[in-house]
Amino acid sequence: MTDRLILTLHNPQSAKALLSEAWMWIKSMLLAGHRLTLDVRPETRSDAQNRRMWAMLADVSRDVDWYGRKLSAEDWKHVFSASLRKLSVVPNLDGTGFVALGLSTSRMTKAEMGDLMELMSAFGSERGVVWSDPMEPPHAV
């Protein structure tokens, strides 16, 4: 028996059916002495959004100098997500730089990821970024 159950609920009718089926699995796990945790939350970013985000970050990294520096795609991810969320910064441990505090992109909802890509698109377009994918960045893939 698997030790994890993940359900994607799309509408009230299918959710009710899936939850009824899930109850049998939950009941058997509880009867077997397992303690369970139920985490219900909005769906996070899609794989397609994740792939598109990294393609866009690579494009910005290639085409944009930031205050005289070339930043990695990972660095740009932090810049964009911090900007989107209006995050605060604190000095790093040795006081030689700063760390942005906030949300990981892996925990972003599809809507938040769409907002992030929209911000990246506007920023890159203002700075002449040549996008590797000719499609408009998706809002919610």
XYZ file of C-alpha atoms in Angstrom, residues 21-82:
62
model
C -12.905 7.035 -2.587
C -10.065 8.549 -0.555
C -11.947 7.848 2.670
C -11.430 4.103 2.176
C -7.652 4.599 1.935
C -7.636 7.000 4.894
C -9.695 4.628 7.008
C -7.395 1.661 6.290
C -4.305 3.727 7.170
C -5.860 4.895 10.448
C -6.960 1.361 11.338
C -3.385 0.209 10.686
C -2.204 2.672 13.331
C -0.861 5.402 11.069
C -1.310 9.063 11.919
C -2.117 11.159 8.857
C -1.844 14.802 7.904
C -4.345 16.418 5.551
C -3.073 19.429 3.588
C -5.667 21.200 1.438
C -4.325 24.175 -0.524
C -4.509 25.818 -3.940
C -2.674 23.951 -6.678
C 0.922 25.097 -7.166
C 2.657 25.976 -10.416
C 2.461 23.574 -13.315
C 5.416 21.808 -14.922
C 4.828 23.868 -18.070
C 4.997 27.097 -16.035
C 8.180 25.912 -14.373
C 9.844 25.118 -17.717
C 8.758 28.472 -19.162
C 10.012 30.350 -16.072
C 13.492 28.794 -16.389
C 13.619 29.528 -20.135
C 12.713 33.158 -19.432
C 15.266 33.396 -16.614
C 17.978 32.032 -18.932
C 17.019 34.636 -21.559
C 17.182 37.509 -19.060
C 20.464 36.180 -17.673
C 21.957 36.121 -21.171
C 20.684 39.533 -22.309
C 20.639 41.834 -19.276
C 23.511 43.435 -17.363
C 22.337 44.365 -13.868
C 24.262 47.295 -12.445
C 27.357 46.205 -14.351
C 27.001 42.520 -13.491
C 25.752 39.426 -15.246
C 23.449 37.471 -12.954
C 22.728 33.741 -13.169
C 19.241 32.469 -13.919
C 18.970 31.454 -10.249
C 19.940 34.995 -9.160
C 17.317 36.473 -11.492
C 14.711 34.107 -10.030
C 15.391 35.624 -6.614
C 15.284 39.184 -7.984
C 11.942 38.647 -9.719
C 10.231 36.699 -6.939
C 11.399 39.257 -4.341
